[in-house]
Coordinates of C-alpha atoms in Angstrom, one line a residue:
Chain G
M200 CA -28.5 19.8 5.7
L201 CA -27.0 18.6 2.4
T202 CA -29.8 20.5 0.6
D203 CA -28.6 23.8 2.0
D204 CA -25.3 23.5 0.2
K205 CA -24.8 25.1 -3.2
R206 CA -25.9 23.3 -6.3
I207 CA -22.4 22.4 -7.4
R208 CA -20.2 20.8 -4.6
I209 CA -16.6 20.4 -5.5
I210 CA -14.8 18.1 -3.1
T211 CA -11.1 18.7 -2.8
G212 CA -8.4 18.1 -0.2
H213 CA -4.9 16.9 0.5
Y214 CA -3.9 13.7 -1.0
G215 CA -5.3 10.8 1.1
S216 CA -7.7 13.0 3.1
G217 CA -10.7 10.8 2.3
K218 CA -12.3 12.9 -0.4
T219 CA -13.7 10.0 -2.4
E220 CA -15.2 8.2 0.6
F221 CA -16.9 11.5 1.6
A222 CA -17.9 12.3 -2.0
V223 CA -19.5 8.9 -2.5
N224 CA -21.3 9.1 0.8
Y225 CA -22.5 12.6 0.1
T226 CA -23.9 11.6 -3.3
M227 CA -25.6 8.5 -1.9
K228 CA -27.2 10.6 0.9
L229 CA -28.3 13.3 -1.5
S230 CA -29.8 10.7 -3.8
Q231 CA -32.2 9.8 -1.1
K232 CA -33.7 13.3 -1.2
G233 CA -35.0 12.7 -4.7
H234 CA -32.7 15.1 -6.5
K235 CA -31.4 14.6 -10.0
I236 CA -27.7 14.1 -9.3
A237 CA -24.5 13.7 -11.2
I238 CA -21.1 12.8 -9.8
A239 CA -17.9 13.4 -11.7
D240 CA -14.8 11.4 -10.8
L241 CA -12.1 13.7 -12.0
D242 CA -9.3 11.9 -10.2
I243 CA -6.3 11.9 -12.4
V244 CA -3.9 11.2 -9.5
N245 CA -4.9 7.9 -8.1
V246 CA -5.3 4.5 -9.9
Y247 CA -6.9 2.6 -7.1
F248 CA -9.8 3.6 -4.8
R249 CA -11.6 5.9 -7.3
S250 CA -15.3 6.7 -7.1
R251 CA -15.8 5.2 -10.6
E252 CA -15.3 1.8 -8.8
K253 CA -18.7 2.4 -7.3
K254 CA -20.4 3.2 -10.6
K255 CA -22.8 0.3 -10.3
E256 CA -24.0 1.2 -6.8
L257 CA -24.2 4.9 -7.7
E258 CA -26.2 4.3 -10.9
A259 CA -28.5 1.9 -9.0
A260 CA -29.3 4.9 -6.7
G261 CA -30.2 6.9 -9.8
V262 CA -27.0 8.9 -10.0
M263 CA -25.3 9.8 -13.2
V264 CA -21.6 8.9 -13.1
I265 CA -19.1 10.7 -15.2
A266 CA -15.5 9.4 -15.2
S267 CA -12.8 9.0 -17.7
S268 CA -13.8 9.1 -21.4
I269 CA -11.8 5.9 -21.7
E270 CA -13.5 3.1 -19.8
G271 CA -11.6 0.5 -17.7
A272 CA -10.7 0.2 -14.1
G273 CA -7.2 -0.9 -15.0
L274 CA -6.3 2.2 -17.0
D275 CA -3.8 4.8 -15.8
V276 CA -4.7 7.6 -18.2
P277 CA -5.3 11.2 -17.1
A278 CA -8.3 11.5 -19.4
V279 CA -11.6 13.0 -18.3
S280 CA -14.9 13.0 -20.1
A281 CA -16.2 16.0 -22.0
A282 CA -19.5 15.2 -20.3
M283 CA -18.1 16.8 -17.1
T284 CA -19.4 20.2 -18.3
M285 CA -23.0 19.1 -18.8
P286 CA -24.3 19.1 -15.1
A287 CA -22.5 22.4 -14.6
R288 CA -24.6 24.0 -17.4
E289 CA -27.8 22.0 -16.7
H290 CA -29.4 23.7 -13.7
S291 CA -31.8 20.8 -13.0
F292 CA -28.8 18.8 -11.7
D293 CA -27.2 18.7 -8.3
Y294 CA -23.5 18.2 -9.2
I295 CA -20.8 16.6 -7.1
V296 CA -17.2 16.8 -8.3
D297 CA -14.7 14.4 -6.8
L298 CA -11.2 15.8 -7.5
G299 CA -7.9 14.1 -7.3
G300 CA -5.6 14.9 -4.4
N301 CA -3.5 18.0 -3.9
D302 CA -3.0 21.0 -6.2
V303 CA -2.2 18.6 -9.0
G304 CA -5.6 17.0 -8.8
T305 CA -7.4 20.4 -9.0
M306 CA -5.8 21.2 -12.4
V307 CA -8.6 19.3 -14.1
L308 CA -10.9 22.1 -13.0
G309 CA -9.4 24.4 -15.6
R310 CA -11.8 22.8 -18.0
L311 CA -14.8 23.5 -15.8
K312 CA -13.9 26.8 -14.3
P313 CA -14.9 29.2 -17.2
I314 CA -18.5 28.0 -17.1
L315 CA -18.8 27.9 -13.3
D316 CA -20.9 30.6 -11.6
P317 CA -19.1 31.1 -8.2
A318 CA -22.5 31.8 -6.6
E319 CA -23.5 28.2 -7.4
V320 CA -20.4 26.6 -6.1
D321 CA -19.3 25.1 -2.7
F322 CA -15.6 24.2 -2.7
F323 CA -15.2 21.8 0.2
M324 CA -11.8 20.9 1.5
V325 CA -11.6 17.5 3.2
V326 CA -9.1 17.4 6.1
N327 CA -7.7 14.4 8.0
A328 CA -5.4 15.8 10.7
Y329 CA -3.6 12.4 10.8
R330 CA -2.2 13.0 7.4
P331 CA 1.4 14.3 8.0
D332 CA 1.0 17.4 5.8
T333 CA -2.3 18.6 7.4
S334 CA -1.5 17.7 11.0
T335 CA -1.2 21.4 12.1
P336 CA -3.3 24.5 11.4
E337 CA -0.3 25.9 9.4
G338 CA -0.2 22.8 7.3
V339 CA -3.9 22.9 6.6
I340 CA -3.7 26.6 5.6
E341 CA -0.7 25.9 3.4
Q342 CA -2.6 23.1 1.6
K343 CA -5.7 25.3 1.4
E344 CA -3.7 28.1 -0.3
K345 CA -2.2 25.7 -2.8
L346 CA -5.6 24.2 -3.7
E347 CA -7.0 27.7 -4.1
Y348 CA -4.1 28.9 -6.2
S349 CA -4.2 26.0 -8.6
S350 CA -8.1 25.9 -8.8
G351 CA -8.8 29.6 -8.8
L352 CA -11.6 28.9 -6.4
K353 CA -11.9 29.8 -2.7
V354 CA -12.6 27.1 -0.1
T355 CA -16.1 27.6 1.3
G356 CA -16.0 25.0 4.0
F357 CA -13.9 22.3 5.6
I358 CA -14.9 18.7 6.2
N359 CA -13.3 17.4 9.4
N360 CA -12.7 13.8 8.3
T361 CA -10.0 13.2 10.9
N362 CA -9.6 9.4 11.3
L363 CA -7.3 6.4 11.7
I364 CA -9.6 4.1 9.7
R365 CA -10.3 1.1 11.9
E366 CA -8.6 2.7 14.9
T367 CA -10.8 5.8 14.9
N368 CA -12.0 7.0 18.2
A369 CA -13.7 10.1 19.6
Q370 CA -10.3 11.7 20.3
C371 CA -9.6 11.7 16.5
L372 CA -12.5 13.9 15.8
L373 CA -11.6 16.2 18.8
N374 CA -8.0 16.5 17.5
G375 CA -9.2 17.4 14.0
D376 CA -11.7 19.8 15.6
A377 CA -9.0 21.7 17.6
I378 CA -6.9 22.1 14.5
L379 CA -9.7 23.2 12.2
R380 CA -11.1 25.7 14.8
E381 CA -7.7 27.4 14.7
V382 CA -7.8 27.4 10.9
T383 CA -11.3 28.9 11.0
K384 CA -10.1 31.6 13.4
Q385 CA -7.3 32.5 11.1
T386 CA -9.1 32.2 7.7
G387 CA -12.8 32.8 8.5
V388 CA -13.7 29.6 6.6
P389 CA -16.1 27.4 8.7
V390 CA -16.1 23.7 9.2
R391 CA -19.2 22.5 7.2
Y392 CA -19.3 18.8 8.2
V393 CA -17.7 16.4 10.7
S394 CA -17.5 13.0 8.9
Y395 CA -16.9 9.6 10.4
V396 CA -17.7 6.0 9.5
E397 CA -20.5 4.9 11.9
E398 CA -19.5 1.2 12.0
L399 CA -15.9 2.1 12.9
M400 CA -16.6 4.5 15.7
T401 CA -16.3 2.5 18.8
E402 CA -17.1 5.5 21.0
E403 CA -19.9 8.0 21.2
V404 CA -19.3 11.0 18.9
P405 CA -18.3 14.0 21.1
R406 CA -20.7 16.9 21.4
G407 CA -20.0 20.5 20.4
L408 CA -17.8 19.8 17.4
A409 CA -17.6 22.5 14.8
G410 CA -19.7 21.5 11.8
E411 CA -22.8 19.3 11.1
L412 CA -22.4 15.6 12.0
F413 CA -22.0 13.5 8.8
P414 CA -22.1 9.8 9.6
M415 CA -20.8 7.7 6.7
K416 CA -20.8 4.1 5.4
L417 CA -17.6 2.5 4.3
Y418 CA -18.0 2.2 0.5
M419 CA -14.4 2.3 -0.7
R420 CA -12.9 -0.5 1.4
Q421 CA -13.5 -4.2 1.6
T422 CA -14.1 -5.8 5.0
W423 CA -10.5 -7.1 5.0
M424 CA -8.9 -3.6 4.2
Chain Y
M296 CA 5.9 8.6 18.0
A297 CA 2.1 9.0 17.4
K298 CA 0.3 7.2 14.6
V299 CA -0.3 8.9 11.3
L300 CA -2.3 7.8 8.3
M301 CA -0.1 7.0 5.3
K302 CA -0.4 5.4 2.0
G303 CA 1.8 2.2 1.8
N304 CA 4.1 3.8 -0.8
E305 CA 4.7 6.9 1.2
A306 CA 5.1 4.9 4.4
V307 CA 7.9 2.6 3.0
G308 CA 9.7 5.7 1.9
K309 CA 9.6 7.2 5.3
A310 CA 10.5 3.9 6.9
A311 CA 13.7 3.8 4.8
I312 CA 14.6 7.3 5.9
E313 CA 14.0 6.4 9.5
A314 CA 16.3 3.4 9.1
G315 CA 19.1 5.7 8.0
C316 CA 18.7 5.3 4.2
R317 CA 19.9 8.5 2.4
F318 CA 20.1 7.2 -1.2
F319 CA 17.3 6.3 -3.5
F320 CA 17.7 5.4 -7.2
G321 CA 14.6 4.4 -9.2
Y322 CA 12.1 5.0 -11.9
P323 CA 8.4 5.5 -11.7
I324 CA 5.9 2.8 -12.4
T325 CA 2.3 2.3 -11.3
P326 CA 1.4 1.2 -8.6
Q327 CA 4.5 2.3 -6.7
S328 CA 5.2 5.7 -8.1
E329 CA 4.4 7.4 -4.8
V330 CA 7.6 5.8 -3.4
P331 CA 9.9 7.9 -5.7
E332 CA 7.5 10.8 -5.5
Y333 CA 7.7 10.9 -1.7
L334 CA 11.4 10.4 -1.5
S335 CA 12.1 13.0 -4.1
S336 CA 10.7 15.6 -1.8
E337 CA 11.7 14.1 1.6
L338 CA 15.3 12.8 1.0
P339 CA 16.8 16.2 0.2
K340 CA 15.3 17.5 3.5
V341 CA 17.5 15.1 5.5
G342 CA 20.6 15.6 3.4
G343 CA 19.9 12.6 1.2
V344 CA 20.1 12.0 -2.5
F345 CA 17.2 11.1 -4.8
V346 CA 17.9 10.2 -8.4
Q347 CA 15.3 9.4 -11.0
A348 CA 17.5 7.3 -13.2
E349 CA 17.0 7.0 -17.0
S350 CA 15.8 3.4 -16.5
E351 CA 15.5 0.6 -14.0
V352 CA 18.7 -0.9 -15.3
A353 CA 20.6 2.3 -14.5
A354 CA 18.9 2.6 -11.2
I355 CA 19.9 -0.8 -9.9
N356 CA 23.5 -0.2 -11.0
M357 CA 23.5 3.1 -9.0
V358 CA 22.3 1.1 -6.1
Y359 CA 25.2 -1.3 -6.6
G360 CA 27.6 1.6 -6.6
A361 CA 26.2 3.2 -3.5
A362 CA 26.1 -0.1 -1.7
G363 CA 29.8 -0.6 -2.5
A364 CA 30.5 2.8 -1.0
G365 CA 28.9 1.6 2.2
A366 CA 25.6 3.5 2.0
R367 CA 22.2 2.3 3.1
V368 CA 20.5 2.4 -0.3
L369 CA 17.0 1.7 -1.6
T370 CA 15.3 1.2 -4.9
S371 CA 11.7 0.3 -5.6
S372 CA 9.6 -0.6 -8.6
S373 CA 6.7 -2.8 -9.6
S374 CA 6.8 -6.1 -11.4
P375 CA 8.1 -5.4 -15.0
G376 CA 10.4 -2.8 -13.5
I377 CA 11.8 -5.3 -11.1
A378 CA 12.3 -7.7 -14.0
L379 CA 14.5 -5.1 -15.6
K380 CA 16.6 -4.9 -12.4
Q381 CA 17.4 -8.6 -12.2
E382 CA 20.9 -8.4 -13.8
G383 CA 21.9 -5.8 -11.3
I384 CA 20.4 -7.7 -8.3
G385 CA 22.5 -10.7 -9.3
Y386 CA 25.7 -8.6 -9.4
I387 CA 25.0 -7.0 -6.0
S388 CA 24.3 -10.5 -4.6
N389 CA 27.5 -11.9 -6.1
A390 CA 29.5 -8.9 -4.7
G391 CA 28.0 -9.6 -1.3
L392 CA 26.7 -6.1 -0.9
P393 CA 23.7 -4.9 1.1
A394 CA 20.8 -3.3 -0.7
V395 CA 17.0 -3.0 -0.2
I396 CA 14.6 -3.5 -3.1
I397 CA 10.9 -2.9 -2.8
N398 CA 8.5 -4.6 -5.3
M399 CA 4.9 -3.4 -5.3
M400 CA 3.7 -6.3 -7.5
R401 CA 1.1 -5.9 -10.2
G402 CA -0.5 -8.3 -12.6
G403 CA 1.7 -10.0 -15.2
P404 CA 3.5 -11.4 -17.2
G405 CA 5.1 -8.7 -19.4
L406 CA 3.5 -5.3 -19.0
G407 CA 0.6 -7.0 -17.3
T408 CA -1.9 -4.7 -15.5
I409 CA -1.7 -2.0 -12.9
Q410 CA -3.9 -3.9 -10.4
P411 CA -2.3 -5.9 -7.6
G412 CA -0.8 -9.3 -8.1
Q413 CA 1.5 -11.8 -6.4
A414 CA 3.0 -13.5 -9.4
D415 CA 6.6 -12.4 -8.8
Y416 CA 7.0 -15.0 -6.1
N417 CA 9.3 -17.1 -8.3
M418 CA 11.2 -14.1 -9.6
A419 CA 12.0 -13.0 -6.0
V420 CA 12.2 -16.3 -4.2
K421 CA 13.7 -18.6 -6.8
G422 CA 16.1 -16.0 -8.2
G423 CA 15.3 -13.9 -11.2
S424 CA 18.9 -13.4 -12.1
N425 CA 21.5 -16.0 -13.2
G426 CA 23.6 -18.2 -11.0
D427 CA 23.3 -19.8 -7.6
Y428 CA 22.1 -17.2 -5.2
H429 CA 19.3 -16.2 -2.8
N430 CA 17.7 -12.9 -1.9
I431 CA 16.1 -12.5 1.5
V432 CA 12.5 -12.0 0.7
L433 CA 10.1 -10.3 3.2
A434 CA 6.3 -10.3 2.6
P435 CA 4.3 -7.7 4.5
A436 CA 0.5 -8.0 4.8
S437 CA -0.2 -4.4 6.1
V438 CA 1.2 -1.0 5.8
Q439 CA 2.6 -1.2 9.3
E440 CA 4.2 -4.5 8.6
A441 CA 5.7 -3.0 5.3
V442 CA 7.2 -0.2 7.4
D443 CA 8.6 -2.6 9.9
M444 CA 10.0 -4.9 7.3
V445 CA 11.7 -2.1 5.3
M446 CA 13.5 -1.1 8.4
E447 CA 14.4 -4.7 9.2
A448 CA 15.5 -5.2 5.6
F449 CA 18.3 -2.6 6.0
D450 CA 19.6 -4.4 9.1
L451 CA 19.4 -7.9 7.4
A452 CA 21.1 -6.6 4.3
D453 CA 23.9 -5.1 6.3
Y454 CA 24.3 -8.1 8.6
Y455 CA 24.4 -10.8 5.9
G456 CA 25.7 -8.7 3.0
T457 CA 22.9 -9.6 0.7
P458 CA 20.1 -7.9 -1.2
V459 CA 16.8 -7.9 0.6
I460 CA 13.6 -7.8 -1.3
V461 CA 10.4 -6.5 0.3
L462 CA 7.8 -8.2 -1.7
A463 CA 4.5 -6.4 -1.4
D464 CA 1.8 -5.6 -3.9
G465 CA -0.1 -2.7 -5.4
L466 CA -2.8 -2.8 -2.8
I467 CA -0.3 -2.5 0.1
G468 CA 1.3 0.3 -1.8
Q469 CA -2.0 2.2 -2.5
M470 CA -3.8 1.5 0.7
M471 CA -4.0 4.0 3.6
E472 CA -3.5 2.6 7.1
P473 CA -2.4 4.0 10.4
V474 CA 1.3 3.6 11.0
E475 CA 4.0 4.4 13.5
F476 CA 7.7 4.5 13.0
N477 CA 9.9 3.0 15.7
Y478 CA 13.2 2.0 14.2
V479 CA 15.4 0.0 16.5
C480 CA 18.3 -1.9 15.0
K481 CA 18.1 -5.5 16.3
K482 CA 21.4 -6.7 14.8
E483 CA 24.9 -6.0 16.0
L484 CA 26.4 -4.5 12.9
A485 CA 30.1 -4.3 12.2
P486 CA 31.4 -1.1 10.7
K487 CA 31.7 -1.3 6.9
T488 CA 35.5 -1.3 6.9
W489 CA 35.5 -2.8 3.4
A490 CA 33.5 0.2 1.8
L491 CA 34.9 2.1 -1.1
T492 CA 35.1 5.5 0.5
G493 CA 37.6 7.3 -1.8
K494 CA 41.3 7.0 -2.4
G495 CA 42.7 9.5 0.1
D496 CA 45.4 8.1 2.3
G497 CA 43.5 5.1 3.5
E498 CA 44.0 1.5 2.7
K499 CA 43.1 0.0 -0.6
H500 CA 39.5 -1.5 -0.7
M501 CA 38.0 -3.6 -3.5
V502 CA 34.6 -4.9 -4.1
E503 CA 35.1 -8.2 -6.0
N504 CA 32.6 -9.5 -8.5
L505 CA 34.6 -11.4 -11.2
V506 CA 36.1 -14.7 -10.1
I507 CA 37.1 -16.2 -13.4
E508 CA 38.8 -19.5 -12.4
P509 CA 36.1 -22.2 -12.0
D510 CA 37.5 -23.6 -8.8
E511 CA 37.7 -20.2 -7.3
C512 CA 34.3 -19.3 -8.5
E513 CA 32.9 -22.5 -6.9
A514 CA 34.6 -21.7 -3.7
W515 CA 33.1 -18.1 -3.9
N516 CA 29.7 -19.6 -4.4
K517 CA 30.1 -21.9 -1.4
K518 CA 31.1 -19.1 0.8
H519 CA 27.8 -17.4 -0.1
F520 CA 26.0 -20.6 0.7
E521 CA 27.5 -20.6 4.2
T522 CA 25.8 -17.3 4.7
Y523 CA 22.5 -18.6 3.2
A524 CA 22.6 -21.6 5.6
K525 CA 22.8 -19.1 8.5
I526 CA 19.9 -17.1 7.1
E527 CA 17.8 -20.3 6.7
A528 CA 18.6 -21.2 10.3
N529 CA 18.0 -17.9 11.9
E530 CA 15.6 -15.7 9.9
Q531 CA 12.5 -17.8 9.1
A532 CA 9.5 -15.8 10.2
W533 CA 5.8 -16.6 10.0
E534 CA 2.5 -15.9 11.8
E535 CA 0.2 -18.6 13.1
F536 CA -3.5 -17.6 13.1
L537 CA -5.9 -19.9 15.0
M538 CA -3.6 -22.9 14.6
D539 CA -3.9 -24.3 18.1
D540 CA -6.8 -26.7 17.4
A541 CA -6.7 -26.4 13.6
E542 CA -7.1 -29.6 11.5
Y543 CA -6.9 -27.6 8.2
A544 CA -4.6 -24.8 7.5
F545 CA -4.6 -22.1 4.9
V546 CA -1.2 -20.9 3.7
S547 CA -1.2 -17.4 2.3
Y548 CA 1.0 -14.3 2.4
G549 CA 0.6 -10.6 1.9
T550 CA -2.7 -9.2 0.6
S551 CA -4.3 -12.6 0.0
S552 CA -3.6 -13.5 3.6
R553 CA -5.9 -10.6 4.7
I554 CA -8.7 -12.0 2.6
V555 CA -8.1 -15.5 4.0
R556 CA -8.1 -14.1 7.5
S557 CA -11.6 -12.8 6.9
A558 CA -12.7 -16.0 5.3
I559 CA -11.5 -18.0 8.3
G560 CA -13.8 -15.9 10.5
Y561 CA -16.8 -17.2 8.5
L562 CA -15.5 -20.8 8.4
R563 CA -14.8 -20.8 12.1
E564 CA -18.4 -19.5 12.7
A565 CA -19.6 -22.5 10.6
G566 CA -17.7 -24.8 12.9
Y567 CA -14.6 -25.6 10.8
K568 CA -11.3 -26.1 12.7
V569 CA -9.2 -24.1 10.4
G570 CA -6.3 -21.7 10.8
M571 CA -3.6 -20.1 8.7
I572 CA 0.2 -20.2 8.4
R573 CA 1.2 -16.8 7.0
P574 CA 4.8 -16.8 5.8
K575 CA 6.5 -13.4 6.6
T576 CA 9.7 -14.5 5.0
L577 CA 9.4 -16.2 1.6
W578 CA 13.1 -16.9 1.5
P579 CA 14.0 -18.4 3.7
F580 CA 10.6 -20.2 3.5
P581 CA 9.4 -20.9 7.0
T582 CA 9.7 -24.7 6.8
K583 CA 9.9 -24.8 10.7
A584 CA 6.3 -23.8 10.9
F585 CA 5.3 -27.0 9.1
E586 CA 7.8 -29.4 10.8
K587 CA 6.2 -28.9 14.2
L588 CA 2.7 -29.5 12.8
D589 CA 3.7 -33.0 11.5
K590 CA 0.6 -35.1 10.9
K591 CA -1.9 -32.9 12.6
I592 CA -3.0 -31.0 9.5
K593 CA -5.3 -32.9 7.0
K594 CA -5.0 -30.4 4.2
Y595 CA -3.0 -27.2 3.4
M596 CA -5.0 -24.7 1.4
D597 CA -2.7 -22.4 -0.5
V598 CA -4.3 -19.1 -1.6
E599 CA -2.4 -16.6 -3.7
M600 CA -2.9 -13.9 -6.3
S601 CA -1.0 -16.1 -8.8
M602 CA -1.4 -19.4 -10.5
G603 CA 0.3 -21.2 -7.5
Q604 CA 3.9 -20.2 -7.4
M605 CA 4.2 -21.0 -3.7
V606 CA 2.7 -24.4 -3.9
Q607 CA 6.0 -26.3 -4.4
D608 CA 7.5 -24.6 -1.3
V609 CA 4.5 -25.6 0.8
A610 CA 4.7 -29.1 -0.6
Y611 CA 8.4 -29.3 0.3
A612 CA 7.8 -27.8 3.7
C613 CA 5.0 -30.2 4.7
N614 CA 6.6 -33.1 3.0
D615 CA 3.3 -34.4 1.4
K616 CA 2.3 -33.0 -1.9
N617 CA -1.0 -34.8 -1.7
K618 CA -2.1 -32.6 1.2
I619 CA -2.1 -29.4 -0.9
E620 CA -5.0 -27.7 -2.5
F621 CA -4.6 -24.5 -4.3
Y622 CA -6.9 -21.5 -5.1
G623 CA -5.7 -18.4 -6.9
R624 CA -6.7 -15.4 -9.0
T625 CA -4.2 -13.7 -11.2
G626 CA -3.5 -11.0 -13.7
G627 CA -4.6 -8.2 -11.2
V628 CA -7.7 -9.8 -9.9
V629 CA -8.1 -9.8 -6.1
P630 CA -10.2 -12.7 -4.8
A631 CA -13.3 -12.0 -2.7
V632 CA -13.8 -13.4 0.8
D633 CA -16.8 -15.5 -0.5
E634 CA -14.6 -17.2 -3.0
I635 CA -12.2 -18.3 -0.3
V636 CA -15.0 -19.4 2.0
E637 CA -16.4 -21.6 -0.8
F638 CA -12.9 -23.0 -1.6
G639 CA -12.4 -23.8 2.1
K640 CA -15.8 -25.6 2.3
K641 CA -15.1 -27.6 -0.9
V642 CA -11.8 -28.8 0.4
M643 CA -13.0 -29.6 4.0
G644 CA -16.3 -31.0 2.9
G645 CA -18.5 -31.5 6.0
D646 CA -15.4 -32.2 8.1
K647 CA -16.0 -30.0 11.1

């Protein structure tokens, strides 16, 4: 259950792993549980497909959205808002932090880290085994270590988000599962969720996958994408 | 090779490597910066060379040099950066050298915006440099097609001795899609015996660019136009979508054609006999697609992310400018499916 996770969920992962789609879905789901939620879009890497594009939908669900201190979808400035520290300090908030990709994206955490209590933090690493750099257990471990080194945090769980977007089938999730099971064996870090977009799954979700099933809606893509 | 999920900008970089390109000269600009970023790490792994030049102008002239030395060479940029490269493109074209140039278009003019656009059609298709010349211009509508077209671009460039522009936009560059890489050269390519490969003991080679006598320069131009005639005859490419029974046809390329495709779904559901001609080559423009339709089509509905830069080519191709209706968004705005459906209904009225 989402409510079993720590109060602060930091979503990280390799570039293009699907962090933002997962983070937005996670936030929308959690908002249905009546929690007071804030999401911070700290993506300083991408210029398209950022969670701030969904500000309206998120705010309609009662979520506080923190993005750049400089407003504008067309801006390419690595500026984050000082408001990002508030939900970390304010214990009444459930806080979801959507980071930019790779170790570069986690650099922003430097601002947050001194005030984080590790006991309050889940550091989730989203993995899509169809991304070339995370297509093997060794690749995933290498990326995990880079993310941990640059963030100073330890990954507490993996999100198996293995997909080929509109060509996703059951085998995708099984392939990701096999790779992440090996990673868990070597690192001890469990798979927390298996995420997939319900409307794109043409086949039944296989049983016995590591991690809790996490069906998603497609928020970040238009129908023609 | 199994499918992987890649961002358009990474995928075109990999496509170039798969097609044997080992040289990239460029300069970062949103929304194509992942192309140089990707190649800066991947080219050295295959013995290639990546140079971040001091400017776009420098980069395109490095491309000119590498092309003259017989290399498969790539540069990429986005709209204002491509504008800067125009002088060099004209020189490469005049020298009859092969080079591949990727443009991930954004909103314009000038610095414009960082959101996707298609307003560089004229710059690419009508010639952004001086003089009488053409570039081959390929227009992908998906990441997979961008991959395939980059590979094909190297073959076309080598075969015809001309720059080839892959004209995509920021959305194709930034979007993730499943792709596979299966490079097969479909052209019979002669060895580059003319290349400047170093003095040594070999014969003297020269890449000519300056033809200063007007008569000779005219003859030089005409020789290029013999090549262009061959390209126009052999390389037109387009997709026909639901055109068999169509009485109305959208004409759209690249990202906007994807939105049109979705809109056609709704219009077909509502009973309209409508399809799409999607140019895959913008130069040569696929006039053959229109010739065979003759009088069958009542209206052509041109949809672009520009103020209508392709309209004249469609008018020329269908030979009836009164048949053309245009809808476009520009400056980095991507039209919504609903807008295109409404445009279609307005043009077709109740004619189902």
